[in-house]
CSV table of C-alpha atoms in Angstrom, one decimal:
chain,number,residue,atom,x,y,z
A,1,UNK,CA,0.0,0.0,0.0
A,2,UNK,CA,1.3,3.5,-0.7
A,3,UNK,CA,2.7,5.4,2.2
A,4,UNK,CA,4.2,8.9,2.6
A,5,UNK,CA,8.0,9.2,2.4
A,6,UNK,CA,9.7,12.1,4.3
A,7,UNK,CA,12.6,13.2,2.1
A,8,UNK,CA,15.9,14.8,3.3
A,9,UNK,CA,14.6,18.0,1.7
A,10,UNK,CA,11.7,18.2,4.2
A,11,UNK,CA,9.0,17.6,1.7
A,12,UNK,CA,6.6,14.7,1.7
A,13,UNK,CA,6.1,12.6,-1.5
A,14,UNK,CA,3.4,10.0,-2.3
A,15,UNK,CA,5.0,6.8,-3.4
A,16,UNK,CA,3.5,3.9,-5.3
A,17,UNK,CA,5.3,1.1,-3.4
A,18,UNK,CA,5.4,0.2,0.3
A,19,UNK,CA,8.2,2.4,1.5
A,20,UNK,CA,8.0,1.8,5.3
A,21,UNK,CA,8.9,3.6,8.4
A,22,UNK,CA,8.0,6.8,10.3
A,23,UNK,CA,9.7,10.1,10.1
A,24,UNK,CA,13.4,9.9,11.1
A,25,UNK,CA,14.2,10.3,14.7
A,26,UNK,CA,17.3,12.1,16.1
A,27,UNK,CA,18.6,8.8,17.4
A,28,UNK,CA,18.1,7.0,14.1
A,29,UNK,CA,16.1,4.3,16.0
A,30,UNK,CA,15.2,1.4,13.8
A,31,UNK,CA,18.3,1.3,11.6
A,32,UNK,CA,21.8,0.0,11.9
A,33,UNK,CA,24.9,2.0,10.8
A,34,UNK,CA,28.2,0.2,10.1
A,35,UNK,CA,31.5,1.0,8.6
A,36,UNK,CA,32.5,-2.1,6.7
A,37,UNK,CA,35.3,-3.5,4.5
A,38,UNK,CA,34.4,-5.4,1.4
A,39,UNK,CA,37.0,-8.0,0.1
A,40,UNK,CA,37.3,-8.2,-3.7
A,41,UNK,CA,39.6,-9.9,-6.1
A,42,UNK,CA,41.6,-6.7,-6.3
A,43,UNK,CA,41.8,-5.8,-2.7
A,44,UNK,CA,39.6,-4.3,0.0
A,45,UNK,CA,37.5,-1.2,-0.2
A,46,UNK,CA,35.7,0.7,2.7
A,47,UNK,CA,32.0,1.3,2.7
A,48,UNK,CA,29.3,2.8,4.8
A,49,UNK,CA,26.3,0.4,5.3
A,50,UNK,CA,23.0,1.3,6.9
A,51,UNK,CA,19.9,-0.9,7.0
A,52,UNK,CA,16.5,-1.2,8.4
A,53,UNK,CA,16.6,-3.4,11.6
A,54,UNK,CA,13.5,-5.5,10.7
A,55,UNK,CA,11.6,-6.4,7.6
A,56,UNK,CA,12.9,-6.6,4.0
A,57,UNK,CA,13.3,-4.0,1.4
A,58,UNK,CA,15.3,-3.1,-1.7
A,59,UNK,CA,19.0,-2.4,-1.7
A,60,UNK,CA,20.4,0.9,-2.7
A,61,UNK,CA,23.9,1.4,-4.0
A,62,UNK,CA,25.1,5.0,-3.5
A,63,UNK,CA,28.0,6.3,-5.8
A,64,UNK,CA,29.5,9.5,-4.5
A,65,UNK,CA,30.7,12.7,-5.9
A,66,UNK,CA,34.4,13.4,-6.3
A,67,UNK,CA,34.5,14.5,-2.6
A,68,UNK,CA,34.0,11.0,-1.4
A,69,UNK,CA,32.0,9.3,1.3
A,70,UNK,CA,30.9,12.4,3.2
A,71,UNK,CA,28.2,13.2,5.7
A,72,UNK,CA,25.8,14.3,2.9
A,73,UNK,CA,25.9,10.8,1.3
A,74,UNK,CA,25.6,9.2,4.7
A,75,UNK,CA,22.5,11.3,5.6
A,76,UNK,CA,20.8,10.3,2.3
A,77,UNK,CA,21.7,6.7,3.1
A,78,UNK,CA,20.3,6.8,6.6
A,79,UNK,CA,17.1,8.4,5.2
A,80,UNK,CA,16.6,5.5,2.9
A,81,UNK,CA,17.3,2.9,5.6
A,82,UNK,CA,14.8,4.5,7.9
A,83,UNK,CA,12.2,3.9,5.3
A,84,UNK,CA,12.9,0.2,4.8
A,85,UNK,CA,16.0,0.0,2.5
A,86,UNK,CA,19.4,-1.6,2.8
A,87,UNK,CA,22.0,0.9,1.7
A,88,UNK,CA,25.7,0.6,0.8
A,89,UNK,CA,27.9,3.6,0.0
A,90,UNK,CA,31.4,2.4,-1.1
A,91,UNK,CA,34.5,4.6,-0.9
A,92,UNK,CA,35.7,4.4,-4.4
A,93,UNK,CA,38.9,6.1,-3.3
A,94,UNK,CA,39.9,3.4,-0.8
A,95,UNK,CA,43.0,2.5,-2.7
A,96,UNK,CA,44.1,6.0,-3.7
A,97,UNK,CA,47.8,6.5,-2.9
A,98,UNK,CA,47.3,10.1,-1.7
A,99,UNK,CA,43.8,10.9,-0.6
A,100,UNK,CA,41.6,8.0,0.7
A,101,UNK,CA,39.3,10.0,2.8
A,102,UNK,CA,36.6,12.7,2.6
A,103,UNK,CA,37.6,15.9,0.9
A,104,UNK,CA,35.9,19.2,1.8
A,105,UNK,CA,33.8,21.3,-0.5
A,106,UNK,CA,34.9,23.8,-1.8
A,107,UNK,CA,38.4,24.0,-0.3
A,108,UNK,CA,39.6,20.7,-1.6
A,109,UNK,CA,38.1,20.9,-5.1
A,110,UNK,CA,41.5,20.7,-6.9
A,111,UNK,CA,42.6,17.7,-4.9
A,112,UNK,CA,39.2,16.0,-5.5
A,113,UNK,CA,39.5,16.6,-9.2
A,114,UNK,CA,43.0,15.2,-9.3
A,115,UNK,CA,42.0,12.2,-7.3
A,116,UNK,CA,39.0,11.5,-9.6
A,117,UNK,CA,41.4,11.5,-12.5
A,118,UNK,CA,43.5,8.8,-10.9
A,119,UNK,CA,40.5,6.6,-10.4
A,120,UNK,CA,40.4,3.4,-12.5
A,121,UNK,CA,36.9,3.2,-13.9
A,122,UNK,CA,37.0,-0.5,-14.8
A,123,UNK,CA,38.3,-1.4,-11.3
A,124,UNK,CA,35.7,0.8,-9.7
A,125,UNK,CA,33.0,-1.0,-11.7
A,126,UNK,CA,34.4,-4.3,-10.3
A,127,UNK,CA,34.0,-2.8,-6.8
A,128,UNK,CA,30.4,-2.0,-7.5
A,129,UNK,CA,29.7,-5.6,-8.5
A,130,UNK,CA,30.9,-6.7,-5.0
A,131,UNK,CA,28.9,-3.9,-3.4
A,132,UNK,CA,25.8,-5.2,-5.1
A,133,UNK,CA,26.5,-8.8,-4.0
A,134,UNK,CA,26.9,-7.4,-0.4
A,135,UNK,CA,23.5,-5.8,-0.6
A,136,UNK,CA,21.8,-8.9,-2.0
A,137,UNK,CA,23.4,-11.1,0.7
A,138,UNK,CA,22.0,-8.9,3.5
A,139,UNK,CA,19.3,-10.6,5.4
A,140,UNK,CA,17.0,-7.5,5.1
A,141,UNK,CA,17.4,-7.0,1.3
A,142,UNK,CA,14.7,-8.4,-0.8
A,143,UNK,CA,17.0,-8.9,-3.8
A,144,UNK,CA,16.1,-5.8,-5.7
A,145,UNK,CA,18.8,-3.1,-6.1
A,146,UNK,CA,18.8,0.4,-7.4
A,147,UNK,CA,22.0,2.4,-8.1
A,148,UNK,CA,22.0,6.2,-7.4
A,149,UNK,CA,25.0,8.1,-8.9
A,150,UNK,CA,25.8,11.7,-8.0
A,151,UNK,CA,28.1,13.7,-10.3
A,152,UNK,CA,31.1,11.3,-10.6
A,153,UNK,CA,28.6,8.5,-10.0
A,154,UNK,CA,26.6,9.4,-13.2
A,155,UNK,CA,28.6,7.3,-15.6
A,156,UNK,CA,28.6,4.4,-13.2
A,157,UNK,CA,24.8,4.5,-13.3
A,158,UNK,CA,24.7,4.2,-17.1
A,159,UNK,CA,27.4,1.5,-17.4
A,160,UNK,CA,25.9,-0.5,-14.5
A,161,UNK,CA,22.6,-0.6,-16.4
A,162,UNK,CA,24.3,-1.6,-19.7
A,163,UNK,CA,27.0,-4.0,-18.4
A,164,UNK,CA,24.9,-6.5,-16.6
A,165,UNK,CA,25.4,-5.5,-12.9
A,166,UNK,CA,22.1,-7.1,-11.9
A,167,UNK,CA,20.2,-4.0,-10.8
A,168,UNK,CA,16.5,-3.0,-11.3
A,169,UNK,CA,17.1,0.7,-11.8
A,170,UNK,CA,19.8,3.3,-12.2
A,171,UNK,CA,19.5,7.0,-11.5
A,172,UNK,CA,22.1,9.7,-12.4
A,173,UNK,CA,22.0,13.1,-10.6
A,174,UNK,CA,23.9,15.8,-12.5
A,175,UNK,CA,26.3,13.1,-13.9
A,176,UNK,CA,29.7,14.3,-15.0
A,177,UNK,CA,31.1,13.5,-18.4
A,178,UNK,CA,28.6,10.7,-19.0
A,179,UNK,CA,29.0,11.0,-22.8
A,180,UNK,CA,32.6,9.6,-22.5
A,181,UNK,CA,31.1,6.4,-21.3
A,182,UNK,CA,28.5,5.9,-23.9
A,183,UNK,CA,28.9,3.0,-26.4
A,184,UNK,CA,27.2,2.7,-29.8
A,185,UNK,CA,25.3,-0.5,-29.0
A,186,UNK,CA,24.3,0.3,-25.4
A,187,UNK,CA,21.1,-1.3,-24.3
A,188,UNK,CA,20.4,-0.8,-20.6
A,189,UNK,CA,18.8,-3.9,-19.0
A,190,UNK,CA,16.8,-1.8,-16.5
A,191,UNK,CA,15.1,1.5,-16.0
A,192,UNK,CA,17.5,4.5,-16.2
A,193,UNK,CA,16.8,8.1,-15.3
A,194,UNK,CA,19.0,11.1,-15.9
A,195,UNK,CA,18.5,14.3,-13.9
A,196,UNK,CA,20.3,17.4,-15.2
A,197,UNK,CA,20.2,21.2,-14.7
A,198,UNK,CA,20.1,23.3,-17.9
A,199,UNK,CA,22.9,25.5,-16.4
A,200,UNK,CA,25.3,22.7,-15.5
A,201,UNK,CA,28.8,23.9,-16.4
A,202,UNK,CA,30.0,20.3,-16.5
A,203,UNK,CA,27.2,19.3,-18.9
A,204,UNK,CA,27.0,22.0,-21.5
A,205,UNK,CA,24.5,21.7,-24.4
A,206,UNK,CA,26.6,19.3,-26.5
A,207,UNK,CA,27.0,17.0,-23.5
A,208,UNK,CA,23.3,17.1,-22.7
A,209,UNK,CA,22.5,16.5,-26.4
A,210,UNK,CA,24.7,13.4,-26.5
A,211,UNK,CA,23.3,11.9,-23.3
A,212,UNK,CA,19.7,12.7,-24.3
A,213,UNK,CA,20.2,11.0,-27.7
A,214,UNK,CA,21.4,7.8,-25.9
A,215,UNK,CA,18.6,8.1,-23.4
A,216,UNK,CA,16.0,8.5,-26.1
A,217,UNK,CA,17.4,5.7,-28.2
A,218,UNK,CA,17.2,3.3,-25.2
A,219,UNK,CA,13.8,4.4,-23.9
A,220,UNK,CA,15.3,5.9,-20.7
A,221,UNK,CA,14.2,9.0,-19.0
A,222,UNK,CA,16.0,12.4,-19.4
A,223,UNK,CA,14.8,15.2,-17.1
A,224,UNK,CA,16.1,18.7,-17.2
A,225,UNK,CA,15.5,21.4,-14.5
A,226,UNK,CA,15.4,25.0,-15.6
A,227,UNK,CA,18.0,27.2,-13.9
A,228,UNK,CA,19.6,24.3,-12.0
A,229,UNK,CA,23.4,24.1,-12.0
A,230,UNK,CA,25.8,21.3,-11.4
A,231,UNK,CA,25.5,19.7,-7.9
A,232,UNK,CA,22.0,21.0,-7.5
A,233,UNK,CA,21.3,18.1,-5.1
A,234,UNK,CA,24.0,19.0,-2.6
A,235,UNK,CA,22.9,21.3,0.2
A,236,UNK,CA,26.5,21.9,1.3
A,237,UNK,CA,27.2,23.5,-2.1
A,238,UNK,CA,25.7,26.8,-1.4
A,239,UNK,CA,26.4,28.2,-4.8
A,240,UNK,CA,24.8,25.4,-6.7
A,241,UNK,CA,22.1,23.8,-4.5
A,242,UNK,CA,18.7,24.2,-6.0
A,243,UNK,CA,15.9,23.1,-3.6
A,244,UNK,CA,13.3,22.8,-6.3
A,245,UNK,CA,15.3,20.6,-8.6
A,246,UNK,CA,16.5,18.6,-5.6
A,247,UNK,CA,13.1,17.9,-4.2
A,248,UNK,CA,11.6,17.0,-7.6
A,249,UNK,CA,14.4,14.6,-8.6
A,250,UNK,CA,14.5,13.0,-5.1
A,251,UNK,CA,10.7,12.6,-5.2
A,252,UNK,CA,10.9,11.0,-8.6
A,253,UNK,CA,13.6,8.6,-7.3
A,254,UNK,CA,11.6,7.7,-4.2
A,255,UNK,CA,8.7,6.5,-6.5
A,256,UNK,CA,11.1,4.2,-8.3
A,257,UNK,CA,12.4,2.8,-5.1
A,258,UNK,CA,8.9,2.4,-3.7
A,259,UNK,CA,8.0,0.0,-6.5
A,260,UNK,CA,10.8,-2.3,-5.6
A,261,UNK,CA,9.4,-3.4,-2.3
């Protein structure tokens, strides 16, 4: 039965699925929060995992911005867990030789960009496969998984959908340089949604046109918000945060997750 979901943006959305749970409490009662290590065939990566304590719900894989596994991402993860999900947020920079941890916005922007350029995309995709397996093996996960990619995470959302990562949906929020990761014969195996602002300096008109063409050809969804800039989802980015675009895109995503219960 449909229930209301309280979003991190303090707006309530009606959802079509059975997203469960009351409004979040200050103590986070009803969820578990754990810093974990995931072993892979190429080493270990760190991750934040949060889950509903009882019941079963979909898994959510959160792929961060270039600033890493920060409190913003953890807050979103906790919000989803409070409403019945099992969530993992991997630190894709766990093996970086210089900067493994969280970098600050905006002071560490140059370091964050340099670190992102050192990231091995193929190896990171391998890490995401292990993260998905970790979700599916969790006692409270019902086997359905959705990937949410923010900025840097945008290309991972598309490739995960096209490369057989066994997910039910992929959502990209102001994805960075997604066109570089498009392939001529791409056919996503699940629902894909792109959320962009029309004033995103990292997604100028030619970038938006290329991603929209791939989205249209595959029957995916491509949503553009007027006046929204890059990182419109991120409250901590005071120059770019756009509450209207953030609430609309988050509400749209909650409806997708609601159908996976």
